[in-house]
Amino acid sequence: MFGRLTLGQIPYHNGIVLGAFIFAAGAGLVIMAALTYYRKWGYLIREWITSLDHKKIGVMYIIVGLVMLFRGFIDGVMIRTQQAMADGPHSAGHLQALHGYLPPFHFDQIYSSHGTIMIIFAVTVVLTGFQNIIVPLQIGARDMAFPYLNAVSLWLTAAGAALVMISLFVGDFSHAGWVGIIPLTELPYSPGVGVDYWDWALQLSSLGTTLGALNLITTIVMMRAPGMTWFRMPFFTWASLSTQTIGLTAFPVLGVALALLSSDRYLGTHFYTGGMGGNLMLYTDLFWIWGHPEVYFIILPAWGIMSEVIPVFSEKALFGYTVMVAATLSIAGLSWAVWLHHFFTMGAGPGVNLFFSVSTMLVGIPTGVKVFNWSLTLYRGRLRFETPMLWAIGGLILLLVGGLTGMMLAIPAINYTVHNSVFVIAHFHMMFLVSVYGIFAGMMFWFPKVFGFRLDENSGRKFFIFFSLGTATTFSAMFTLGFMGMTRRLDYLYDPHWQPLLDIEEFGIFLYCVAVFYFFKMIYVSLRDRAKESHGQDVWSTSRTLEWMTLTPVPYYNFAVIPEVHGRDEWASRRESGFEDSGPEEYEDIHLPKSSIAPAVIGALAFGFGFGMTWRIWWMAGLSLLGIIGVVILRSFADQSGIVLSADAVRRMEQKPEGTGIITDHISPPVAELEALS
């Protein structure tokens, strides 16, 4: 009845897993107790879980991504600690490990989950959240083109993340790396459920990302405010359009690659086997056809954020806007022509290697253009080094390091030398951290616009300083270890001469932990002092784009009247012309969609489907799939006419905006399904 699931699959005998379970269960109980004590269950369901508001959906994306970022960080701490403890034949063993404290099979799972979480469920998800919140505001739209589909995308992503998290406590996670190395993911080499967890988690999140990409592209193309021509769009919106074009075309390839893998594992086909007509390279090609565009899927939005932050804190317009747009589109196009540089050493031949080497180097041209234009935006600007600017400049510096080492790896001769070493890992982390720096720049920059108060500057600066010190310390040592020949994915290191550099890496991880402390302190102090840190519509006084034109915090209808755009950097133009305080002459009725419980139910059923497929609990998978189909059919009978907010109500809200913010209770539209039942 329960497929392969037995009590023996719950690893309560593992002290590390048991400790993680106690921590997670304790945190969950505290949250549930707080919701019960303050009677917030109704608020949570009514205002958030059923909401179709793009801003709330974006915030929930970011919360899911930050939770996963914290989990991925813990995995990273465990990996570096194991390597620091397990260097040399005389290194001690603890907790059933011969060296260090993690047995090889457990280490491999953590290595796989770290990469999977950080790339797919942390950075990708947080950046999707930013695009959900900011893009409709920047183009003067009331919401996304398909609000209901937007919520479905979120809950499918959350279902995938939940599958990864539950694998920590029930069964195992994949030990085949975040890329799913063939043939390790085939059934004879991975007969357990770890690969299936990884497979279905990626399938669900991939579907959510594809639907989200379709939604954002449609929103940008069809819902721009009057007068907002293509070359009046804010740069972050251009970056989002390029990103989502990649997403719409790349993630279906991942879906196909994983579907063929599932077919091998569940139906006994041989798409990726070494015999019976299978081809191992087919998976590698398909995965990296998605995998390298995915790199730009997480880089381009971060560059978009940096392109918004640097002009605001330089108090001048972005240098070379048109060229920056062209460079972004070029990078998005070239992202499809570079995937083979991930496996130069796998015998494609010199002609093929030469093509992909040149195409990879070509990416350096538009990327260099961006660095050049950001530098000239800074040049002779009135620079203000507040926390968003610090994170943006930090990302710019990391891009130089990551970009130059990327050019080195684009040369096949060098790639053959350092391939599979931690030099590649250090390079990849440099580029990945550019996205992380962009995320924190965006968080500091837009947080006051969404919530109405600034994040604490003092703790924010310490968070930035310790995070940057941790980055410099950890990855300087890792680059050096790569040159010394240390290969990746090692749970035991045979060369004792690496110990000093491994200890330096561990010290860098300690600095990251201090940074995490200041991050949580920043959140706590900001919430405590939110009344003192509240601000008006233009928090930074030098903002440039349309999102700063509406109230702070942004009301749930976004704009009282859809603005008419007269040029690029519309808000900066109005401020410089003295029109920043002018309100609309006449208000108008606003149509809004009703809330819906259906997307959250679909997400819960999708989780049930993935869990059932993972453990071969066929009745659970079947009922969940039927449930999804049933919810979609029932949803079609619900009243979807939406609600109309009268012009008088809008005028009253504009005059008393404190009742319209994102965390205010009793303002959201009614839930369509509950209305139908009442």
XYZ file of C-alpha atoms in Angstrom:
678
model
C 0.000 0.000 0.000
C 2.814 2.425 0.773
C 5.087 1.341 -2.060
C 8.691 1.369 -0.962
C 8.001 3.573 2.065
C 8.631 1.862 5.415
C 9.551 3.078 8.881
C 13.113 1.981 8.155
C 13.335 4.729 5.525
C 13.194 7.412 8.218
C 16.856 7.935 9.247
C 16.208 8.664 12.942
C 19.388 6.767 13.804
C 21.475 9.475 12.084
C 22.349 12.108 14.694
C 22.748 14.921 12.155
C 19.393 14.233 10.485
C 17.706 13.823 13.868
C 19.110 17.181 15.004
C 17.894 18.844 11.798
C 14.461 17.297 12.286
C 14.231 18.542 15.889
C 15.266 22.043 14.760
C 12.769 22.106 11.870
C 9.951 20.660 13.992
C 10.690 23.137 16.787
C 10.708 26.088 14.388
C 7.452 24.865 12.833
C 5.787 24.527 16.243
C 6.893 28.034 17.259
C 5.445 29.504 14.053
C 2.170 27.598 14.438
C 1.889 28.568 18.096
C 2.479 32.229 17.228
C -0.166 32.118 14.474
C -2.615 30.532 16.902
C -1.840 32.871 19.806
C -2.206 36.011 17.682
C -5.190 34.522 15.795
C -3.530 35.015 12.419
C -4.558 31.808 10.642
C -7.452 33.562 8.927
C -5.232 36.486 7.944
C -2.616 34.112 6.572
C -5.113 32.222 4.409
C -7.221 35.206 3.367
C -4.470 37.722 2.676
C -1.595 35.540 1.491
C -2.242 31.875 0.623
C -5.290 32.695 -1.537
C -3.936 35.993 -2.870
C -3.494 36.637 -6.604
C -1.765 39.998 -5.971
C 1.547 39.922 -7.838
C 3.351 41.693 -4.975
C 2.277 39.162 -2.349
C 3.088 36.298 -4.696
C 6.502 37.877 -5.258
C 7.090 38.196 -1.514
C 6.124 34.534 -1.023
C 8.543 33.547 -3.812
C 11.290 35.447 -1.986
C 10.447 33.878 1.392
C 10.561 30.370 -0.126
C 13.853 31.237 -1.832
C 15.430 32.643 1.347
C 14.419 29.579 3.371
C 16.031 27.384 0.726
C 19.073 29.701 0.608
C 19.520 29.169 4.354
C 19.218 25.378 3.922
C 21.717 25.449 1.039
C 24.090 27.542 3.149
C 23.958 24.951 5.949
C 24.825 22.295 3.353
C 27.800 24.418 2.256
C 28.987 24.756 5.862
C 28.805 20.960 6.263
C 30.737 20.342 3.027
C 33.630 22.694 3.876
C 33.765 21.456 7.485
C 33.973 17.835 6.338
C 36.800 18.666 3.927
C 38.712 20.608 6.596
C 38.374 17.655 9.015
C 39.103 14.847 6.548
C 42.464 15.852 5.084
C 45.172 13.217 5.164
C 45.294 9.547 6.220
C 45.686 10.442 9.911
C 42.585 12.640 10.097
C 40.156 11.449 12.762
C 36.696 10.041 12.107
C 33.494 10.768 14.019
C 29.815 9.774 13.798
C 30.441 6.538 11.856
C 32.744 8.268 9.339
C 36.260 6.955 8.719
C 37.506 10.537 8.198
C 35.726 13.705 9.248
C 32.117 13.382 10.375
C 30.176 12.559 7.191
C 30.193 9.067 5.632
C 30.729 9.200 1.835
C 27.076 8.412 0.910
C 25.782 11.174 3.206
C 28.412 13.614 1.908
C 27.378 12.927 -1.698
C 23.742 13.698 -0.851
C 24.685 16.984 0.779
C 26.848 17.881 -2.212
C 23.904 17.181 -4.541
C 21.345 19.026 -2.433
C 23.631 22.066 -1.994
C 23.908 22.638 -5.752
C 20.291 21.770 -6.503
C 18.926 24.039 -3.784
C 21.190 27.021 -4.392
C 20.647 27.111 -8.161
C 17.082 25.892 -8.661
C 15.277 26.631 -5.402
C 17.100 29.621 -3.921
C 18.567 32.132 -6.380
C 16.178 31.298 -9.248
C 13.168 31.559 -6.943
C 14.218 34.800 -5.220
C 14.931 36.510 -8.552
C 11.565 35.330 -9.887
C 10.023 36.951 -6.820
C 11.697 40.286 -7.573
C 10.454 40.174 -11.159
C 6.936 39.395 -9.930
C 6.927 42.406 -7.635
C 8.760 45.004 -9.670
C 8.036 44.431 -13.386
C 4.273 45.244 -13.280
C 5.080 48.371 -11.231
C 7.828 49.490 -13.595
C 5.581 49.234 -16.654
C 2.564 50.830 -14.957
C 0.363 47.708 -14.872
C -2.143 46.733 -12.181
C -1.069 43.107 -12.032
C 0.367 40.285 -14.131
C -1.398 39.327 -17.348
C -2.602 36.046 -15.781
C -2.871 36.496 -11.976
C -4.321 33.023 -11.406
C -1.585 31.343 -13.438
C 0.943 33.396 -11.501
C -0.242 31.853 -8.226
C -0.197 28.352 -9.763
C 3.452 28.910 -10.772
C 4.344 29.874 -7.201
C 2.688 26.857 -5.604
C 4.191 24.409 -8.112
C 7.617 25.832 -7.245
C 6.832 25.540 -3.535
C 5.782 21.898 -4.068
C 9.161 21.147 -5.667
C 10.993 22.843 -2.799
C 8.921 20.864 -0.275
C 9.951 17.591 -1.950
C 13.619 18.532 -1.534
C 13.080 19.449 2.106
C 11.168 16.293 3.044
C 13.897 14.138 1.497
C 16.023 15.239 4.436
C 13.758 13.370 6.875
C 12.113 10.613 4.807
C 14.453 8.520 2.671
C 17.533 9.951 0.946
C 18.349 12.630 -1.594
C 20.222 12.028 -4.848
C 23.944 11.292 -4.579
C 24.534 11.948 -8.295
C 25.324 15.670 -8.080
C 23.036 18.579 -8.894
C 23.552 17.898 -12.614
C 22.399 14.267 -12.303
C 25.527 12.580 -13.620
C 24.775 9.786 -16.073
C 24.830 6.793 -15.558
C 24.709 7.349 -11.761
C 21.074 8.418 -12.032
C 20.079 5.225 -13.846
C 18.210 2.626 -11.785
C 21.016 0.014 -11.485
C 23.377 2.631 -9.951
C 20.769 4.487 -7.853
C 18.031 2.004 -6.890
C 16.839 4.153 -3.956
C 14.488 7.130 -3.979
C 17.116 9.899 -3.907
C 17.237 10.418 -7.676
C 13.426 10.274 -7.845
C 13.141 13.053 -5.237
C 15.572 15.146 -7.299
C 13.770 14.294 -10.554
C 10.232 15.182 -9.463
C 11.295 18.254 -7.502
C 12.959 19.629 -10.643
C 10.019 18.621 -12.841
C 7.517 20.513 -10.689
C 9.626 23.630 -10.291
C 10.507 23.553 -13.989
C 6.808 23.556 -14.884
C 6.196 26.464 -12.514
C 9.103 28.438 -13.983
C 7.928 27.850 -17.566
C 4.401 29.058 -16.764
C 5.880 32.040 -14.926
C 8.037 32.928 -17.937
C 5.006 32.870 -20.246
C 3.158 35.146 -17.829
C 5.927 37.720 -17.431
C 6.605 37.938 -21.171
C 2.899 38.482 -21.882
C 2.724 41.107 -19.151
C 5.647 43.092 -20.546
C 4.489 42.857 -24.155
C 0.784 43.572 -23.591
C 0.348 45.607 -20.401
C 2.740 48.551 -20.608
C 1.304 51.930 -19.623
C 0.339 54.389 -22.382
C 3.455 56.018 -23.788
C 5.854 53.348 -22.551
C 7.491 52.380 -25.825
C 10.125 49.657 -25.953
C 13.007 52.048 -25.416
C 11.307 53.823 -22.534
C 11.145 50.598 -20.506
C 13.256 50.536 -17.311
C 16.359 48.421 -17.701
C 15.309 45.840 -15.099
C 12.231 45.145 -17.236
C 14.456 44.599 -20.276
C 16.599 42.210 -18.219
C 13.446 40.386 -17.098
C 12.153 40.095 -20.661
C 15.477 38.591 -21.795
C 15.544 36.287 -18.771
C 12.044 34.980 -19.250
C 12.614 34.411 -22.966
C 15.464 32.137 -21.904
C 13.198 30.508 -19.330
C 10.355 29.882 -21.758
C 12.660 28.202 -24.265
C 15.149 26.448 -21.954
C 13.116 24.919 -19.145
C 11.040 22.705 -21.479
C 14.345 21.116 -22.565
C 15.039 20.247 -18.924
C 11.545 18.800 -18.724
C 12.247 16.561 -21.714
C 15.635 15.457 -20.318
C 14.037 14.505 -16.994
C 11.027 12.852 -18.646
C 13.365 10.555 -20.591
C 15.268 9.797 -17.374
C 11.972 8.997 -15.628
C 11.082 6.735 -18.520
C 14.351 4.840 -18.038
C 13.773 4.503 -14.291
C 10.033 3.728 -14.283
C 9.323 2.075 -17.629
C 12.617 0.319 -18.346
C 13.491 2.230 -21.522
C 17.100 2.861 -22.529
C 17.431 6.495 -23.555
C 20.528 7.057 -21.414
C 21.918 3.555 -20.829
C 25.251 2.334 -22.131
C 23.594 -0.431 -24.192
C 20.294 -1.366 -25.824
C 20.510 1.632 -28.146
C 20.895 4.211 -25.368
C 23.294 7.139 -25.429
C 24.838 8.608 -22.271
C 25.845 11.801 -24.064
C 22.220 12.451 -25.009
C 21.445 13.337 -21.378
C 24.604 15.418 -20.981
C 23.777 17.448 -24.089
C 20.121 17.928 -23.155
C 20.943 18.897 -19.577
C 23.511 21.519 -20.533
C 21.370 22.869 -23.386
C 19.192 23.948 -20.471
C 22.016 24.305 -17.949
C 24.014 27.107 -19.497
C 21.045 29.311 -20.416
C 20.022 28.757 -16.779
C 23.281 30.490 -15.779
C 22.080 33.617 -17.595
C 18.555 33.066 -16.267
C 19.962 33.840 -12.814
C 22.580 36.395 -13.897
C 20.589 38.772 -16.118
C 18.016 39.819 -13.461
C 20.848 40.496 -11.012
C 22.538 42.702 -13.611
C 19.166 44.376 -14.111
C 18.985 45.162 -10.395
C 22.536 46.553 -10.422
C 21.559 48.697 -13.421
C 18.734 50.222 -11.382
C 20.718 50.725 -8.170
C 23.915 52.253 -9.593
C 22.196 55.212 -11.392
C 20.050 56.030 -8.320
C 23.062 56.218 -6.000
C 25.215 57.945 -8.628
C 22.424 60.518 -9.148
C 22.632 60.282 -12.939
C 21.068 58.253 -15.726
C 22.407 54.848 -16.749
C 25.222 55.381 -19.256
C 24.596 53.837 -22.692
C 21.045 52.585 -22.103
C 20.512 51.439 -25.698
C 23.844 49.637 -25.827
C 23.067 47.971 -22.495
C 19.773 46.686 -23.902
C 21.560 45.355 -26.994
C 24.214 43.710 -24.793
C 21.535 42.012 -22.671
C 19.722 40.642 -25.708
C 23.056 39.486 -27.162
C 23.923 37.583 -24.011
C 20.473 35.973 -23.982
C 20.996 34.846 -27.589
C 24.555 33.620 -27.071
C 23.482 31.645 -24.005
C 22.173 29.016 -26.419
C 25.503 28.559 -28.215
C 27.906 27.765 -25.392
C 26.645 24.652 -23.591
C 29.370 22.290 -24.795
C 32.117 24.189 -22.947
C 30.932 22.298 -19.854
C 32.423 19.119 -21.325
C 35.316 20.003 -23.608
C 37.111 16.906 -22.298
C 34.469 14.418 -23.464
C 35.811 13.881 -26.964
C 33.721 16.154 -29.188
C 36.744 16.824 -31.421
C 38.852 19.935 -32.059
C 36.455 21.529 -34.564
C 33.476 21.384 -32.230
C 35.570 22.479 -29.249
C 36.862 25.445 -31.272
C 33.313 26.557 -32.164
C 32.132 26.484 -28.559
C 35.354 28.069 -27.317
C 34.878 31.054 -29.668
C 31.158 31.370 -28.896
C 31.932 31.364 -25.165
C 34.519 34.091 -25.581
C 31.977 36.147 -27.552
C 29.873 36.395 -24.377
C 32.721 38.426 -22.923
C 32.064 41.285 -25.373
C 28.535 42.296 -24.268
C 29.481 41.501 -20.671
C 32.474 43.842 -20.967
C 30.141 46.485 -22.417
C 28.031 46.257 -19.272
C 31.031 46.667 -16.965
C 32.194 49.617 -19.083
C 28.761 51.295 -18.905
C 28.330 50.770 -15.157
C 31.804 52.259 -14.637
C 30.940 55.315 -16.723
C 27.672 55.691 -14.830
C 29.745 55.872 -11.643
C 32.253 58.252 -13.235
C 31.702 61.810 -12.012
C 28.445 60.840 -10.319
C 27.407 62.069 -6.887
C 28.118 58.724 -5.294
C 26.294 57.651 -2.122
C 27.488 54.431 -0.529
C 24.309 53.238 1.133
C 23.780 49.485 1.475
C 22.111 48.878 -1.944
C 25.052 50.605 -3.611
C 27.600 48.600 -1.595
C 26.028 45.320 -2.740
C 25.855 46.530 -6.367
C 29.533 47.524 -6.455
C 30.467 44.272 -4.709
C 28.654 42.386 -7.468
C 30.533 44.402 -10.095
C 33.898 43.426 -8.589
C 32.945 39.737 -8.391
C 31.835 39.874 -12.023
C 35.348 40.934 -13.015
C 36.847 37.939 -11.168
C 34.225 35.491 -12.411
C 34.312 36.853 -15.958
C 38.084 36.711 -16.320
C 38.292 33.159 -14.934
C 35.423 32.257 -17.284
C 37.475 33.473 -20.232
C 40.298 31.224 -19.016
C 37.953 28.221 -18.915
C 36.713 29.040 -22.424
C 40.133 28.058 -23.766
C 40.086 24.251 -24.226
C 43.794 23.866 -23.417
C 43.344 25.523 -19.996
C 40.022 23.775 -19.505
C 41.713 20.383 -19.975
C 44.196 21.321 -17.226
C 41.803 22.513 -14.545
C 38.705 20.540 -15.547
C 36.944 18.874 -12.603
C 39.100 20.825 -10.141
C 37.812 23.204 -7.481
C 39.106 26.052 -9.664
C 35.949 25.517 -11.733
C 33.892 25.498 -8.522
C 35.450 28.774 -7.399
C 34.743 30.365 -10.813
C 31.166 29.156 -10.747
C 30.664 30.540 -7.228
C 32.024 33.923 -8.337
C 29.321 34.154 -11.018
C 26.691 32.723 -8.721
C 27.589 35.230 -6.018
C 27.133 38.077 -8.506
C 23.482 37.029 -8.498
C 23.468 36.836 -4.701
C 24.966 40.340 -4.435
C 22.330 41.531 -6.903
C 19.621 39.922 -4.761
C 20.752 41.704 -1.607
C 21.139 44.985 -3.505
C 17.551 44.586 -4.704
C 16.322 43.630 -1.250
C 17.838 46.725 0.386
C 16.680 48.901 -2.526
C 13.034 47.857 -2.942
C 12.168 46.632 0.578
C 11.021 50.095 1.755
C 8.888 50.518 -1.368
C 7.039 47.258 -0.738
C 6.750 47.381 3.071
C 6.932 51.116 3.799
C 10.044 51.196 5.996
C 13.797 50.887 5.439
C 16.015 48.041 6.550
C 18.426 48.914 9.346
C 21.480 50.548 7.752
C 23.946 49.785 10.562
C 23.305 46.018 10.656
C 23.035 45.988 6.862
C 26.545 47.401 6.487
C 27.986 44.796 8.883
C 26.097 42.092 6.991
C 27.719 43.294 3.754
C 31.217 43.581 5.272
C 31.302 40.094 6.814
C 29.681 38.510 3.760
C 32.318 40.100 1.510
C 35.158 39.071 3.830
C 33.788 35.521 3.813
C 33.626 35.544 0.027
C 37.188 36.807 -0.396
C 38.618 34.393 2.184
C 36.805 31.232 1.092
C 37.226 31.542 -2.642
C 40.789 32.887 -2.715
C 41.765 29.649 -0.977
C 39.557 27.610 -3.329
C 41.106 29.100 -6.476
C 44.545 28.246 -5.077
C 43.507 24.675 -4.198
C 42.270 24.282 -7.765
C 45.665 25.241 -9.136
C 47.227 22.753 -6.704
C 45.147 19.940 -8.196
C 42.334 19.434 -5.701
C 39.387 17.896 -7.516
C 35.729 18.474 -6.743
C 33.222 16.276 -4.832
C 35.855 14.872 -2.401
C 34.676 13.670 1.010
C 38.270 12.646 1.848
C 41.382 14.556 0.773
C 44.572 12.609 0.409
C 47.121 15.472 0.418
C 47.953 16.897 3.911
C 49.621 19.915 2.268
C 46.152 21.249 1.466
C 45.255 21.559 5.161
C 46.224 25.268 5.658
C 44.110 26.356 2.680
C 41.224 24.156 3.796
C 41.429 25.842 7.218
C 41.338 29.256 5.517
C 38.209 28.144 3.650
C 36.666 27.112 6.962
C 37.510 30.504 8.461
C 35.759 32.111 5.499
C 32.700 29.996 6.285
C 32.857 31.301 9.873
C 32.788 34.867 8.499
C 29.709 33.931 6.443
C 28.066 32.704 9.666
C 28.744 36.087 11.289
C 27.162 37.710 8.218
C 24.058 35.542 8.666
C 23.833 36.747 12.281
C 23.838 40.381 11.126
C 21.246 39.564 8.446
C 18.808 38.315 11.072
C 19.701 41.247 13.336
C 18.959 43.616 10.449
C 15.507 42.076 10.008
C 14.784 42.194 13.751
C 15.921 45.812 14.245
C 14.071 46.938 11.123
C 10.810 45.410 12.311
C 11.293 46.841 15.806
C 12.001 50.367 14.529
C 9.646 50.311 11.541
C 7.711 53.341 12.734
C 10.888 55.468 12.863
C 12.101 54.211 9.481
C 8.863 54.754 7.520
C 9.186 56.872 4.380
C 7.234 58.513 1.598
C 6.907 57.401 -1.988
C 10.527 58.101 -3.064
C 12.610 56.617 -0.280
C 16.000 57.400 -1.837
C 15.024 60.867 -3.203
C 16.909 60.130 -6.447
C 14.902 57.196 -7.815
C 14.167 57.184 -11.512
C 11.551 54.647 -12.595
C 7.794 54.313 -12.431
C 7.493 52.105 -9.325
C 8.578 55.049 -7.146
C 5.684 57.165 -8.430
C 2.949 55.357 -6.514
C 2.327 55.333 -2.764
C 4.682 53.702 -0.248
C 3.899 50.968 0.674
C 2.434 50.135 -2.708
C -1.374 49.804 -2.508
C -2.858 46.543 -3.723
C -4.217 48.249 -6.863
C -0.694 49.607 -7.652
C -1.699 52.938 -9.250
C -4.823 54.999 -8.563
C -4.783 55.922 -12.241
C -2.579 54.211 -14.835
C 0.180 56.777 -15.512
C 1.007 58.128 -18.949
C 4.698 57.862 -19.776
C 6.444 60.712 -21.607
C 10.029 59.512 -21.653
C 12.675 57.225 -20.225
C 13.143 57.504 -16.415
C 9.645 58.942 -16.104
C 9.738 59.490 -12.346
C 13.099 61.304 -12.466
C 11.760 63.575 -15.224
C 8.648 64.441 -13.235
C 10.677 65.119 -10.097
C 13.142 67.364 -11.923
C 10.197 69.229 -13.506
C 8.496 69.716 -10.145
C 5.514 67.465 -10.859
C 6.228 64.764 -8.296
C 3.393 65.842 -5.979
C 0.716 66.222 -8.626
C -2.105 63.697 -8.192
C -4.696 62.576 -10.725
C -7.418 65.054 -11.634
C -10.052 62.325 -11.712
C -10.126 58.852 -10.219
C -11.636 55.865 -11.975
C -13.135 52.518 -11.059
C -10.551 49.734 -10.750
C -11.224 46.115 -11.674
C -9.372 43.477 -9.646
C -9.444 39.660 -9.686
C -10.914 37.754 -6.772
C -8.604 35.662 -4.617
C -8.550 31.893 -5.107
C -7.681 28.867 -2.976
C -7.324 26.678 -6.076
C -3.603 27.411 -6.799
C -2.559 26.424 -3.265
C -4.638 23.234 -3.485
C -3.046 22.418 -6.852
C 0.380 22.941 -5.257
C -0.489 20.590 -2.365
C -1.776 17.943 -4.788
C 1.334 18.352 -6.968
C 3.434 17.633 -3.877
C 1.312 14.524 -3.242
C 1.811 13.439 -6.849
C 5.593 13.891 -6.628
C 5.814 12.108 -3.271
C 3.674 9.227 -4.545
C 5.757 8.834 -7.706
C 8.986 8.983 -5.702
C 7.944 6.147 -3.366
C 5.902 4.230 -5.987
C 2.709 4.796 -3.979
C 0.609 4.596 -7.104
C -2.769 5.277 -5.514
C -1.437 8.504 -3.969
C 0.056 9.662 -7.256
C -3.107 8.750 -9.165
C -5.515 10.398 -6.725
C -3.364 13.525 -6.595
C -3.335 13.783 -10.378
C -7.100 13.279 -10.524
C -7.452 15.870 -7.775
C -5.511 18.443 -9.827
C -7.748 17.796 -12.835
C -10.844 18.048 -10.593
C -9.722 21.369 -9.070
C -9.116 22.830 -12.524
C -12.619 21.741 -13.632
C -14.290 23.022 -10.434
C -12.416 26.301 -10.743
C -14.094 26.831 -14.115
C -17.491 27.010 -12.327
C -16.399 29.678 -9.807
C -17.377 33.311 -10.341
C -14.371 34.862 -12.045
C -15.861 38.268 -12.775
C -13.627 39.882 -10.165
C -14.524 42.937 -8.123
C -14.718 46.628 -8.904
C -13.194 49.209 -6.587
C -15.173 52.431 -7.019
C -13.480 55.721 -7.825
C -14.645 57.174 -4.487
C -13.083 54.269 -2.600
C -9.811 54.769 -4.468
C -9.828 58.493 -3.629
C -10.351 57.728 0.065
C -7.537 55.197 0.061
C -5.151 57.600 -1.649
C -5.899 60.183 1.028
C -5.374 57.617 3.812
C -2.808 55.173 2.360
C -1.854 53.428 5.613
C -4.818 51.066 5.163
C -3.754 49.793 1.744
C -0.264 48.377 2.410
C 0.852 44.840 1.696
C 0.650 43.627 5.305
C -2.664 45.340 6.121
C -5.566 43.062 7.000
C -9.087 43.098 5.479
C -8.244 44.700 2.150
C -7.854 41.800 -0.249
C -10.600 40.762 -2.685
C -12.883 37.899 -1.532
C -11.961 34.272 -2.230
C -13.958 33.142 -5.279
C -14.436 29.517 -4.196
C -15.564 30.452 -0.674
C -18.123 32.867 -2.126
C -19.481 30.057 -4.296
C -19.902 27.803 -1.244
C -21.550 30.458 0.947
